[in-house]
Short mmCIF file of C-alpha atoms in Angstrom, two decimals:
data_model
loop_
_atom_site.label_atom_id
_atom_site.label_comp_id
_atom_site.label_asym_id
_atom_site.label_seq_id
_atom_site.Cartn_x
_atom_site.Cartn_y
_atom_site.Cartn_z
CA MET A 1 -14.45 -6.48 14.29
CA ARG A 2 -16.11 -3.76 12.48
CA ASN A 3 -19.65 -4.38 11.72
CA SER A 4 -19.63 -7.71 10.13
CA SER A 5 -21.95 -9.02 13.04
CA ASN A 6 -24.29 -6.20 12.81
CA ASN A 7 -24.56 -6.65 8.92
CA ARG A 8 -26.19 -10.14 9.35
CA ALA A 9 -28.73 -8.85 11.99
CA GLU A 10 -29.34 -5.78 9.82
CA ASP A 11 -29.92 -7.65 6.67
CA ARG A 12 -33.03 -9.09 8.20
CA ASN A 13 -34.00 -6.11 10.02
CA LYS A 14 -34.06 -4.30 6.67
CA GLU A 15 -32.63 -1.22 8.56
CA VAL A 16 -30.13 0.99 7.28
CA SER A 17 -26.61 -0.22 7.77
CA SER A 18 -24.22 1.91 9.72
CA SER A 19 -20.75 1.67 8.80
CA SER A 20 -19.49 3.41 11.54
CA PRO A 21 -16.54 1.52 13.47
CA ALA A 22 -16.95 3.46 16.57
CA THR A 23 -17.83 1.14 19.57
CA ASP A 24 -20.61 3.59 20.79
CA SER A 25 -22.44 3.29 17.47
CA ARG A 26 -21.94 -0.36 17.35
CA PHE A 27 -23.35 -0.50 21.00
CA HIS A 28 -26.54 1.51 19.89
CA GLN A 29 -26.90 -0.64 16.69
CA THR A 30 -26.70 -3.75 18.79
CA LEU A 31 -29.09 -2.18 21.38
CA ARG A 32 -31.52 -1.32 18.48
CA ASN A 33 -31.39 -4.84 17.22
CA VAL A 34 -32.03 -6.22 20.69
CA GLN A 35 -34.98 -3.76 21.09
CA GLY A 36 -36.27 -4.82 17.84
CA LEU A 37 -36.00 -8.35 18.88
CA LEU A 38 -37.99 -7.74 22.23
CA LYS A 39 -40.65 -6.06 20.26
CA GLY A 40 -40.91 -9.24 18.25
CA ARG A 41 -40.15 -7.61 14.95
CA SER A 42 -37.37 -9.38 13.88
CA PHE A 43 -34.95 -12.43 14.61
CA PRO A 44 -31.22 -12.14 14.66
CA GLY A 45 -29.39 -13.81 12.00
CA LYS A 46 -27.20 -16.34 14.14
CA ILE A 47 -30.08 -18.43 15.45
CA LEU A 48 -31.47 -19.21 11.98
CA ILE A 49 -28.40 -20.40 10.20
CA THR A 50 -26.92 -23.90 10.06
CA GLN A 51 -30.36 -25.52 9.64
CA ARG A 52 -31.03 -28.50 7.71
CA SER A 53 -32.67 -27.21 4.61
CA ASP A 54 -34.44 -30.48 3.89
CA PRO A 55 -36.01 -31.77 7.11
CA LEU A 56 -36.14 -35.55 7.01
CA ASP A 57 -39.61 -37.12 6.66
CA PRO A 58 -40.30 -38.60 10.04
CA SER A 59 -42.20 -41.42 8.58
CA THR A 60 -38.91 -42.93 7.04
CA LEU A 61 -37.23 -42.71 10.58
CA HIS A 62 -39.60 -44.03 12.88
CA SER A 63 -39.92 -47.61 12.88
CA PRO A 64 -43.56 -48.68 12.86
CA ASN A 65 -43.65 -50.52 15.97
CA ILE A 66 -42.06 -47.95 18.06
CA ASP A 67 -44.15 -45.36 19.57
CA ARG A 68 -42.85 -42.07 18.66
CA ARG A 69 -44.42 -38.62 19.12
CA SER A 70 -45.07 -36.99 15.59
CA PRO A 71 -43.49 -33.59 14.61
CA GLU A 72 -47.00 -31.96 14.94
CA SER A 73 -46.92 -32.58 18.62
CA ASP A 74 -43.37 -31.35 18.82
CA ARG A 75 -44.69 -28.24 17.68
CA ASP A 76 -47.38 -28.37 20.19
CA GLN A 77 -44.73 -28.68 22.90
CA SER A 78 -42.75 -25.84 21.71
CA GLU A 79 -45.75 -23.66 21.91
CA GLN A 80 -46.35 -24.81 25.41
CA GLN A 81 -42.98 -24.27 26.39
CA ASP A 82 -43.17 -20.84 25.21
CA ARG A 83 -46.19 -20.33 27.16
CA SER A 84 -45.05 -21.95 30.21
CA THR A 85 -42.92 -19.29 31.25
CA GLU A 86 -45.59 -16.77 31.36
CA LYS A 87 -46.83 -17.22 34.89
CA ASP A 88 -50.34 -16.38 34.31
CA GLU A 89 -50.66 -19.11 31.64
CA LEU A 90 -49.52 -21.88 33.92
CA GLN A 91 -53.15 -22.84 34.65
CA ASN A 92 -53.98 -23.62 31.02
CA ARG A 93 -50.64 -25.26 30.47
CA SER A 94 -51.55 -28.51 32.15
CA SER A 95 -54.86 -28.48 30.19
CA THR A 96 -52.94 -28.22 26.87
CA ASN A 97 -50.53 -30.86 28.19
CA ALA A 98 -53.55 -33.20 28.70
CA SER A 99 -54.71 -32.68 25.11
CA SER A 100 -51.47 -33.02 23.55
CA SER A 101 -50.59 -36.06 25.30
CA VAL A 102 -53.80 -37.59 23.82
CA ASN A 103 -52.64 -37.39 20.24
CA ASN A 104 -49.00 -37.87 21.02
CA THR A 105 -49.31 -41.78 20.29
CA LYS A 106 -51.08 -41.02 16.75
CA PRO A 107 -48.88 -41.00 13.84
CA SER A 108 -49.38 -37.87 11.81
CA SER A 109 -48.78 -37.16 8.38
CA THR A 110 -48.15 -33.54 8.87
CA SER A 111 -44.70 -32.62 7.63
CA SER A 112 -42.18 -30.85 9.81
CA GLN A 113 -42.22 -28.08 7.64
CA SER A 114 -45.37 -26.73 9.41
CA THR A 115 -42.91 -25.88 12.23
CA SER A 116 -41.47 -22.92 10.39
CA LYS A 117 -44.76 -21.38 9.78
CA GLU A 118 -45.25 -21.00 13.42
CA ILE A 119 -42.42 -18.51 13.83
CA PRO A 120 -44.43 -15.47 13.32
CA LYS A 121 -47.08 -16.73 15.86
CA SER A 122 -44.69 -17.38 18.57
CA ASN A 123 -42.77 -14.12 19.09
CA VAL A 124 -44.32 -12.99 22.27
CA GLY A 125 -42.14 -10.17 23.72
CA ALA A 126 -38.84 -11.11 25.17
CA ARG A 127 -39.50 -14.86 24.38
CA ALA A 128 -38.98 -14.24 20.72
CA THR A 129 -35.60 -14.97 20.86
CA ASP A 130 -35.95 -18.30 22.71
CA SER A 131 -38.91 -19.39 20.65
CA ALA A 132 -36.65 -18.80 17.57
CA ARG A 133 -34.18 -20.98 19.22
CA LEU A 134 -36.81 -23.34 20.31
CA MET A 135 -38.01 -23.59 16.76
CA LYS A 136 -34.49 -24.61 15.74
CA PHE A 137 -34.44 -27.11 18.33
CA THR A 138 -37.68 -28.37 17.71
CA LYS A 139 -36.68 -29.01 14.05
CA GLU A 140 -33.64 -30.98 15.29
CA LEU A 141 -35.98 -33.07 17.51
CA SER A 142 -38.43 -33.86 14.93
CA GLY A 143 -35.29 -35.25 12.69
CA SER A 144 -34.14 -37.41 15.66
CA SER A 145 -37.65 -38.28 16.84
CA VAL A 146 -37.23 -37.41 20.56
CA ILE A 147 -40.38 -37.11 22.56
CA LEU A 148 -40.95 -35.45 25.78
CA GLU A 149 -43.58 -36.73 28.15
CA TYR A 150 -45.65 -34.88 30.52
CA LEU A 151 -47.23 -35.19 33.94
CA GLU A 152 -49.99 -33.13 35.19
CA GLY A 153 -49.43 -30.34 37.65
CA SER A 154 -46.35 -28.77 39.20
CA ILE A 155 -42.92 -30.49 38.95
CA ASP A 156 -42.81 -30.87 42.79
CA THR A 157 -45.67 -33.32 42.80
CA TRP A 158 -44.31 -35.40 39.78
CA SER A 159 -43.53 -38.99 40.41
CA MET A 160 -42.13 -41.81 38.44
CA ALA A 161 -44.92 -44.11 39.56
CA ASP A 162 -47.43 -42.22 37.61
CA LEU A 163 -45.63 -43.25 34.24
CA SER A 164 -46.32 -46.47 32.47
CA ARG A 165 -43.24 -48.69 32.06
CA GLU A 166 -43.21 -47.92 28.29
CA LYS A 167 -43.10 -44.17 29.05
CA ILE A 168 -40.36 -44.56 31.34
CA LEU A 169 -38.46 -46.34 28.81
CA ASN A 170 -39.02 -43.56 26.38
CA VAL A 171 -38.09 -41.04 28.84
CA GLU A 172 -34.94 -42.81 29.62
CA ALA A 173 -33.89 -42.99 25.98
CA ASP A 174 -34.73 -39.40 25.27
CA SER A 175 -32.98 -38.15 28.33
CA TYR A 176 -29.91 -40.19 27.17
CA TRP A 177 -30.18 -38.51 23.84
CA CYS A 178 -30.43 -34.99 25.27
CA LEU A 179 -27.64 -35.55 27.48
CA SER A 180 -25.37 -36.78 24.76
CA LYS A 181 -26.28 -34.11 22.60
CA LEU A 182 -25.60 -31.63 25.23
CA LEU A 183 -22.24 -33.26 26.12
CA ASP A 184 -21.25 -33.41 22.36
CA GLY A 185 -20.29 -29.57 22.60
CA MET A 186 -18.21 -29.83 25.70
CA GLN A 187 -16.45 -33.16 25.81
CA ASP A 188 -13.30 -31.89 27.38
CA HIS A 189 -15.18 -30.23 30.37
CA TYR A 190 -15.24 -33.59 31.83
CA THR A 191 -11.80 -35.31 30.99
CA PHE A 192 -8.87 -35.25 33.24
CA ALA A 193 -8.08 -31.72 34.85
CA GLN A 194 -11.30 -30.52 33.12
CA PRO A 195 -9.33 -28.38 30.48
CA GLY A 196 -12.73 -27.13 28.84
CA ILE A 197 -13.84 -25.69 32.21
CA GLN A 198 -10.51 -24.08 32.79
CA ARG A 199 -10.96 -22.60 29.32
CA LEU A 200 -14.31 -21.02 30.02
CA VAL A 201 -13.19 -19.74 33.37
CA PHE A 202 -10.50 -17.87 31.71
CA LYS A 203 -12.82 -16.58 28.98
CA LEU A 204 -15.28 -15.50 31.65
CA LYS A 205 -12.47 -13.37 33.30
CA GLU A 206 -11.87 -11.82 29.95
CA LEU A 207 -15.27 -10.98 29.15
CA VAL A 208 -15.84 -9.46 32.57
CA ARG A 209 -12.67 -7.31 31.95
CA ARG A 210 -14.50 -6.06 28.75
CA ILE A 211 -17.60 -5.38 30.12
CA ASP A 212 -17.15 -4.21 33.68
CA GLU A 213 -13.44 -3.51 34.34
CA PRO A 214 -14.03 -1.83 37.88
CA VAL A 215 -15.21 -5.17 39.08
CA LEU A 216 -12.44 -7.17 37.74
CA LYS A 217 -10.14 -4.77 39.15
CA HIS A 218 -11.61 -5.23 42.62
CA ILE A 219 -11.62 -9.12 42.26
CA GLU A 220 -8.11 -9.19 41.30
CA GLU A 221 -6.91 -6.83 44.01
CA GLN A 222 -8.60 -8.81 46.60
CA GLY A 223 -6.76 -11.93 45.15
CA LEU A 224 -10.03 -13.80 44.28
CA GLU A 225 -9.54 -16.23 41.40
CA PHE A 226 -12.37 -16.87 39.17
CA LEU A 227 -11.87 -20.55 39.43
CA GLN A 228 -12.78 -20.33 43.22
CA PHE A 229 -16.39 -19.53 42.38
CA ALA A 230 -16.77 -20.38 38.50
CA PHE A 231 -15.56 -23.49 38.44
CA ARG A 232 -18.76 -24.86 40.00
CA TRP A 233 -20.66 -22.73 37.72
CA PHE A 234 -19.48 -24.29 34.83
CA ASN A 235 -19.17 -27.75 36.11
CA CYS A 236 -22.88 -27.81 36.97
CA LEU A 237 -24.09 -25.46 34.19
CA LEU A 238 -25.12 -23.10 36.92
CA ILE A 239 -28.10 -25.43 38.24
CA ARG A 240 -26.30 -25.21 41.73
CA GLU A 241 -26.78 -21.52 41.63
CA ILE A 242 -30.49 -21.16 41.12
CA PRO A 243 -33.65 -22.58 42.66
CA PHE A 244 -34.44 -26.15 41.29
CA SER A 245 -37.84 -24.98 39.87
CA LEU A 246 -36.00 -22.55 37.43
CA VAL A 247 -33.71 -25.32 36.08
CA SER A 248 -35.90 -26.33 33.33
CA ARG A 249 -36.20 -22.74 32.02
CA LEU A 250 -32.35 -22.56 31.93
CA TRP A 251 -32.01 -25.92 30.19
CA ASP A 252 -34.30 -24.84 27.51
CA THR A 253 -31.83 -22.16 26.51
CA TYR A 254 -29.03 -24.67 26.72
CA LEU A 255 -30.77 -27.23 24.50
CA ALA A 256 -31.65 -24.57 22.16
CA GLU A 257 -28.10 -23.38 21.91
CA GLY A 258 -26.89 -26.88 21.02
CA ASP A 259 -23.20 -26.89 19.83
CA ALA A 260 -22.84 -23.13 20.78
CA LEU A 261 -23.59 -23.76 24.33
CA ALA A 262 -20.18 -23.73 25.77
CA ASP A 263 -19.41 -20.21 24.41
CA PHE A 264 -22.90 -19.03 25.33
CA LEU A 265 -22.35 -20.35 28.92
CA VAL A 266 -19.57 -17.92 29.29
CA TYR A 267 -22.08 -15.15 28.62
CA ILE A 268 -24.66 -16.42 30.94
CA SER A 269 -22.08 -16.55 33.68
CA ALA A 270 -20.91 -13.06 33.17
CA SER A 271 -24.34 -11.84 33.22
CA PHE A 272 -25.03 -13.67 36.41
CA LEU A 273 -22.03 -12.63 37.98
CA LEU A 274 -22.59 -8.92 36.95
CA THR A 275 -26.10 -8.98 38.44
CA TRP A 276 -24.20 -8.30 41.67
CA SER A 277 -21.71 -6.05 40.22
CA GLU A 278 -22.25 -3.14 42.65
CA LYS A 279 -22.54 -5.52 45.70
CA ILE A 280 -19.34 -7.41 44.86
CA ARG A 281 -17.36 -4.08 44.70
CA LYS A 282 -18.02 -3.63 48.23
CA LEU A 283 -16.82 -6.99 49.49
CA ASP A 284 -13.39 -8.08 50.58
CA PHE A 285 -11.85 -11.48 49.61
CA GLN A 286 -13.62 -13.60 52.20
CA GLU A 287 -16.82 -11.88 51.95
CA MET A 288 -16.76 -12.25 48.18
CA VAL A 289 -15.87 -16.01 48.20
CA MET A 290 -18.73 -16.76 50.56
CA PHE A 291 -21.15 -14.39 48.67
CA LEU A 292 -20.26 -15.91 45.36
CA GLN A 293 -20.76 -19.49 46.74
CA HIS A 294 -24.06 -18.87 48.04
CA LEU A 295 -25.75 -16.18 45.73
CA PRO A 296 -29.08 -14.98 47.02
CA THR A 297 -31.20 -16.39 44.30
CA HIS A 298 -33.69 -18.47 46.49
CA ASN A 299 -36.43 -16.08 45.78
CA TRP A 300 -35.80 -15.74 42.10
CA THR A 301 -38.57 -16.32 39.60
CA VAL A 302 -38.37 -16.78 35.87
CA VAL A 303 -38.36 -13.00 35.57
CA GLU A 304 -34.98 -12.74 37.19
CA LEU A 305 -33.45 -15.67 35.22
CA GLU A 306 -34.75 -14.25 31.83
CA MET A 307 -33.06 -10.94 32.82
CA VAL A 308 -29.78 -12.75 33.09
CA LEU A 309 -30.32 -14.59 29.81
CA SER A 310 -31.44 -11.64 27.79
CA GLN A 311 -28.38 -9.70 28.96
CA ALA A 312 -26.12 -12.56 28.09
CA TYR A 313 -27.76 -12.67 24.70
CA MET A 314 -27.10 -8.94 24.09
CA TRP A 315 -23.37 -9.25 25.26
CA HIS A 316 -23.09 -12.38 22.99
CA THR A 317 -24.43 -10.35 20.11
CA MET A 318 -22.00 -7.56 20.80
CA PHE A 319 -18.77 -9.23 21.36
CA ASN A 320 -18.88 -13.14 20.10
CA ASN A 321 -17.99 -12.25 16.42
CA SER A 322 -15.46 -9.83 17.57
CA PRO A 323 -12.66 -11.98 19.23
CA SER A 324 -10.35 -9.00 19.26
CA HIS A 325 -12.63 -7.27 21.78
CA LEU A 326 -11.77 -10.29 24.22
CA ALA A 327 -8.03 -10.14 23.70
CA GLY A 328 -7.44 -8.48 26.99
CA MET B 1 -13.15 -23.23 74.23
CA GLY B 2 -13.74 -21.28 71.12
CA SER B 3 -16.25 -18.64 71.09
CA TYR B 4 -18.07 -16.84 68.07
CA ARG B 5 -16.40 -13.40 67.31
CA ALA B 6 -17.27 -10.60 64.89
CA ASP B 7 -15.35 -11.15 61.66
CA GLU B 8 -13.36 -8.07 61.65
CA ASP B 9 -11.10 -8.05 64.58
CA TYR B 10 -8.50 -10.89 64.66
CA ASP B 11 -4.87 -11.21 65.55
CA TYR B 12 -4.06 -14.24 63.34
CA LEU B 13 -5.44 -15.45 60.21
CA PHE B 14 -4.72 -19.36 59.48
CA LYS B 15 -5.63 -21.15 56.29
CA VAL B 16 -6.74 -24.69 56.94
CA VAL B 17 -7.77 -27.20 54.43
CA LEU B 18 -10.11 -30.06 54.74
CA ILE B 19 -9.14 -33.23 52.71
CA GLY B 20 -10.33 -36.78 52.44
CA ASP B 21 -12.39 -39.22 50.28
CA SER B 22 -15.80 -38.25 48.80
CA GLY B 23 -18.58 -38.67 51.33
CA VAL B 24 -16.69 -38.96 54.69
CA GLY B 25 -18.27 -35.69 55.97
CA LYS B 26 -15.91 -32.95 55.38
CA SER B 27 -18.52 -30.28 54.36
CA ASN B 28 -20.72 -31.24 57.57
CA LEU B 29 -17.52 -31.00 59.77
CA LEU B 30 -17.20 -27.53 58.36
CA SER B 31 -20.79 -26.49 58.63
CA ARG B 32 -21.18 -27.85 62.15
CA PHE B 33 -18.07 -25.84 63.20
CA THR B 34 -18.64 -22.73 61.57
CA LYS B 35 -22.48 -22.47 61.73
CA ASN B 36 -23.50 -25.29 64.08
CA GLU B 37 -25.44 -26.85 61.31
CA PHE B 38 -25.72 -30.36 59.97
CA SER B 39 -27.39 -31.30 56.70
CA GLN B 40 -28.56 -34.91 56.00
CA GLN B 41 -29.04 -34.30 52.25
CA SER B 42 -25.95 -32.16 51.65
CA LYS B 43 -24.76 -32.05 48.03
CA SER B 44 -21.40 -33.17 47.11
CA THR B 45 -18.86 -30.27 46.96
CA ILE B 46 -17.70 -29.00 43.48
CA GLY B 47 -14.39 -27.57 43.38
CA VAL B 48 -13.68 -25.89 46.68
CA GLU B 49 -16.04 -24.09 49.23
CA PHE B 50 -15.00 -21.92 52.05
CA ALA B 51 -16.05 -20.65 55.50
CA THR B 52 -14.36 -18.92 58.40
CA ARG B 53 -14.75 -18.72 62.20
CA SER B 54 -12.64 -17.11 64.72
CA ILE B 55 -11.84 -18.53 68.15
CA GLN B 56 -10.19 -17.44 70.97
CA VAL B 57 -6.66 -18.82 72.09
CA ASP B 58 -5.03 -17.44 75.20
CA ASP B 59 -5.94 -13.79 74.72
CA LYS B 60 -5.63 -13.79 71.07
CA VAL B 61 -8.23 -13.93 68.39
CA VAL B 62 -7.36 -16.60 65.83
CA LYS B 63 -9.47 -16.56 62.75
CA ALA B 64 -9.41 -19.63 60.59
CA GLN B 65 -10.16 -19.76 57.03
CA ILE B 66 -11.23 -23.14 56.24
CA TRP B 67 -11.13 -24.47 52.52
CA ASP B 68 -13.36 -27.52 52.02
CA THR B 69 -12.30 -29.49 48.96
CA ALA B 70 -14.04 -31.94 46.85
CA GLY B 71 -13.06 -35.52 47.59
CA GLN B 72 -14.05 -36.92 44.24
CA GLU B 73 -10.95 -37.99 42.27
CA ARG B 74 -11.94 -36.22 39.06
CA TYR B 75 -11.59 -32.72 40.83
CA ARG B 76 -8.10 -33.40 42.25
CA ALA B 77 -6.28 -31.57 39.79
CA ILE B 78 -8.28 -28.50 40.55
CA THR B 79 -8.53 -28.83 44.47
CA SER B 80 -4.66 -29.46 44.91
CA ALA B 81 -4.12 -25.73 43.90
CA TYR B 82 -5.79 -24.94 47.14
CA TYR B 83 -3.26 -26.47 49.45
CA ARG B 84 -0.82 -23.49 48.84
CA GLY B 85 -0.50 -21.28 52.05
CA ALA B 86 -2.32 -23.63 54.39
CA VAL B 87 -0.92 -24.13 57.77
CA GLY B 88 -3.23 -26.56 58.91
CA ALA B 89 -5.27 -29.64 57.58
CA LEU B 90 -7.95 -31.88 58.79
CA LEU B 91 -7.43 -35.34 56.81
CA VAL B 92 -10.76 -37.01 57.17
CA TYR B 93 -11.88 -40.63 56.80
CA ASP B 94 -15.12 -42.53 57.53
CA VAL B 95 -14.86 -44.70 60.48
CA THR B 96 -17.42 -47.05 58.68
CA ARG B 97 -15.78 -47.30 55.28
CA ASN B 98 -12.33 -49.08 55.13
CA VAL B 99 -11.52 -47.73 51.79
CA THR B 100 -11.67 -43.97 53.10
CA PHE B 101 -8.94 -44.99 55.51
CA GLU B 102 -6.78 -46.77 53.24
CA ASN B 103 -6.70 -43.75 50.97
CA VAL B 104 -5.50 -41.57 54.01
CA ASP B 105 -1.91 -42.30 53.00
CA ARG B 106 -2.31 -41.00 49.58
CA TRP B 107 -4.10 -37.88 50.69
CA LEU B 108 -1.17 -37.33 53.23
CA LYS B 109 1.37 -37.84 50.54
CA GLU B 110 -0.43 -35.28 48.29
CA LEU B 111 -0.76 -32.82 50.90
CA ARG B 112 2.92 -32.97 52.15
CA GLY B 113 3.77 -32.57 48.41
CA HIS B 114 2.07 -29.37 48.22
CA THR B 115 2.45 -27.60 51.65
CA ASP B 116 5.24 -26.71 53.86
CA SER B 117 6.60 -29.53 56.02
CA ASN B 118 5.57 -27.93 59.26
CA ILE B 119 1.91 -27.88 58.55
CA VAL B 120 -0.21 -29.09 61.36
CA VAL B 121 -2.19 -32.10 60.11
CA MET B 122 -4.95 -33.90 62.21
CA LEU B 123 -6.30 -37.24 61.24
CA VAL B 124 -10.08 -37.31 61.72
CA GLY B 125 -12.10 -40.31 61.92
CA ASN B 126 -15.70 -38.85 61.33
CA LYS B 127 -18.99 -40.60 61.61
CA ALA B 128 -18.04 -41.79 65.05
CA ASP B 129 -21.81 -41.98 66.08
CA LEU B 130 -22.43 -45.04 63.59
CA ARG B 131 -20.95 -47.36 66.35
CA HIS B 132 -22.64 -50.57 65.01
CA LEU B 133 -21.05 -49.95 61.58
CA ARG B 134 -17.51 -49.13 62.54
CA ALA B 135 -14.89 -50.57 60.26
CA ILE B 136 -11.71 -48.82 61.60
CA SER B 137 -10.85 -49.23 65.29
CA THR B 138 -9.51 -46.34 67.21
CA ASP B 139 -6.27 -48.07 68.03
CA LYS B 140 -5.50 -48.87 64.36
CA ALA B 141 -5.98 -45.14 63.32
CA LYS B 142 -4.22 -43.84 66.36
CA ALA B 143 -1.10 -46.17 65.52
CA PHE B 144 -1.06 -44.68 61.98
CA ALA B 145 -1.38 -41.15 63.27
CA GLU B 146 1.64 -41.82 65.72
CA LYS B 147 3.71 -43.11 62.85
CA GLU B 148 2.99 -40.25 60.60
CA HIS B 149 3.28 -37.78 63.49
CA THR B 150 -0.24 -36.27 63.05
CA PHE B 151 -2.84 -35.65 65.63
CA PHE B 152 -5.92 -37.80 65.84
CA MET B 153 -9.40 -37.58 66.90
CA GLU B 154 -12.66 -39.20 66.09
CA THR B 155 -15.61 -37.07 65.51
CA SER B 156 -19.26 -36.98 64.64
CA ALA B 157 -20.62 -34.01 62.72
CA LEU B 158 -24.03 -35.38 63.30
CA GLU B 159 -23.92 -35.54 67.20
CA ALA B 160 -21.46 -32.55 67.26
CA LEU B 161 -19.08 -34.65 69.08
CA ASN B 162 -15.41 -33.50 69.02
CA VAL B 163 -16.08 -31.33 66.15
CA GLU B 164 -15.26 -28.15 68.19
CA ASN B 165 -12.21 -30.06 69.79
CA ALA B 166 -10.67 -31.10 66.59
CA PHE B 167 -10.66 -27.57 64.95
CA THR B 168 -9.55 -25.91 68.14
CA GLU B 169 -6.74 -28.22 68.73
CA VAL B 170 -5.52 -27.83 65.35
CA LEU B 171 -5.69 -23.88 65.54
CA THR B 172 -4.29 -23.84 68.84
CA SER B 173 -1.48 -25.89 67.69
CA ILE B 174 -0.73 -23.75 64.65
CA TYR B 175 -0.89 -20.64 67.13
CA HIS B 176 1.66 -22.15 69.45
CA VAL B 177 3.89 -22.80 66.41
CA VAL B 178 3.38 -19.34 65.03
CA SER B 179 3.96 -17.51 68.42
CA LYS B 180 6.89 -19.70 69.29
CA LYS B 181 8.27 -18.56 65.90
CA ALA B 182 7.50 -15.03 66.63
CA LEU B 183 9.58 -15.30 69.79
CA ASP B 184 12.41 -17.02 67.95
CA ILE B 185 12.55 -14.46 65.32
CA GLY B 186 12.30 -11.50 67.78
CA ASP B 187 10.84 -8.12 66.52
CA ASP B 188 11.49 -8.70 62.67
CA PRO B 189 8.08 -7.80 61.25
CA LEU B 190 8.89 -9.14 57.89
CA ALA B 191 9.88 -12.62 59.03
CA LEU B 192 6.51 -13.66 60.10
CA PRO B 193 4.09 -12.82 57.26
CA LYS B 194 6.17 -15.11 54.90
CA GLY B 195 5.44 -18.03 57.02
CA GLN B 196 8.03 -20.22 55.59
CA THR B 197 10.11 -21.53 58.57
CA ILE B 198 7.34 -22.49 60.90
CA ASN B 199 8.99 -25.03 63.30
CA ILE B 200 6.55 -27.31 64.95
CA GLY B 201 9.07 -30.42 65.18
CA ASN B 202 9.27 -30.60 68.82
CA LYS B 203 7.42 -33.87 69.00
CA ASP B 204 4.42 -32.59 71.13
CA ASP B 205 2.33 -34.36 68.63
CA VAL B 206 2.59 -37.89 70.39
CA SER B 207 1.48 -36.37 73.60
CA ALA B 208 -1.07 -34.52 71.76
CA VAL B 209 -2.41 -37.74 70.43
CA LYS B 210 -2.63 -39.16 73.92
CA ASN B 211 -4.43 -36.05 75.27
CA SER B 212 -6.95 -35.91 72.63
CA GLY B 213 -7.71 -39.52 72.26
CA CYS B 214 -11.36 -39.43 72.51
CA CYS B 215 -14.83 -40.75 72.17
CA SER B 216 -16.54 -43.83 73.49
CA GLY B 217 -15.78 -45.47 70.00
#
C-alpha cells in the first residue's frame, strides 16, 4: 500500500506529496484528489494510461465502400453524451443529434488527435471523470471505427422501423463489437458454474467488510449470503436493479472502463449496496432478501445513479491499488 | 383455506423450493400465491428469488419461505445450493410443452440428491388454462406422480386455478409430518429444529393424489 496510488494522482495534480502511511491521511488525500476532480481541475492517472500513443489513421482502416462515421463525429458524440446526462440540456441534445447525423456519412480528414484537445473543454463538474474515460473510449472507437446511430426524441419512442436497412446492419455490427469488447474482460462470468461471478461476489463481500463492517456483521449474523442477491447484480451488470431509462448511463461507464470493468463492478455494487446501509442494518434475514431483490430504485434519476458511480470511483481509487486492504 | 397473516407471528417456518424447466411459470405461481399477482411479461429469474406467506393449518400459523429458482440449465450449479434445508418442493412443468415434463425426472433426481429423503414433493402441471394446447394428459402425469410417490396437481397461475390448493396441500402435509414427528419425539426440544428424521413415509401420498386430482383438464 503506502502511497503509490496517491503519487500517481499527485504527480498530475502537482500537489505536495504526503508520505504518511496513516489511513487517515491517505483517506484525506484521496478525498482531496476526488474533490479536485469534481472541480474539474485534474484527472486521475489511471484513466489516462494504457493509451495507444499513435492513433491509427482512420482512412487506412475504413474500406472506401463501407459507410463509417468519422472520428470527428465520434468526438461530437462524446460531447453529446457528456451533455446528455445534464437534464436541462436534454432539449438541445436532439437538435445536436440531428446535425451530427447529417455529417456522419461524410468522410473527414480530421485526425483523431483532435479528440485529445477536447479534454479541457469537457470537464463539467462531476462529469469530468467520465468524460476522461469517455475520451479514452472514443479514441478506441475511432481506431476500430464503431459508429453509433441516433434517433430523435426519447428512447421510449424509438422504433426499429425508423432506421434504414443499412443503418440497422451498422447498428447490428456495432452492437456485436461492443458486446464482444465488453465480454472480453469477463469471459468466465458466463462459463459453467460462472466462476467469474462467484469471484466477484467474494470480492464484494470483502470490500464491504473493509468499508462498512457493521453492515457486513449484520448480514452475516442474519445468515444472508451475498450470492443470494449479488449473483443477479453481476450476472446482469445491475441492469435489473435500476429503471431501464438509466441503463444507457450505466453502460457509458462500463464501456469506458473497458477491460477494468470486472474490478470496477465490485466497487459499483458495493456503493450500490451501501446506499441502503442504514436501512439494511434494521432488517432481518427475510426482509433483507426481499429488500435487496426489489430495491426501491423506481424513482431514481441520473442524479442517484451518478452518486453511486462517484462513490464507487472514490473507493476504487482508495482501495484498488492496495490489495492488502482487502485481505480480510 | 389459507389466510394472509402478519409476518411476525408464526408457529412453524417451512422452506419450500420451486423447481422445473425455464418458462414453466414458477415465478408466476409464487407471485400468485404470495401477492395474488400475475405478470404477462415477467423476466426470467436469475439465480434465486424469494417470497413468504403464512397460512393457517389447524390452529397453527405456518409460514412458508419459498425459494424460486432459475430453471435455466446454466444456473443449475448455483441454484442447487438452495435445496439445502428445504422440507417441501413444487416441481413444475408446463402442460403444453412435452420437454418440460420429460425433464421432471432429472429435476426429481437432483432434488433427491440434495435434500432429505422425507421432503414433501408435489408435481405441478402449470398452464392448465391452455386447454387447446395441452401436450401432457392428466392421467400420464398422475401415473408418474404415483410411481414416484409425489403429490400431483394441475394449476393455472393465470386463472388462479389450484395455486392456493397446491401450496396449501404441500404446507399442510409438511405440517402433519412435523407435528406427528413432534408427538413421536415427545418433549425433547432439541430434536425438532434439526429436522433430520422427519417421517412421512406412511403412504398417504397416493390417497393425496386421488383427493387432489383436479381441474377440468
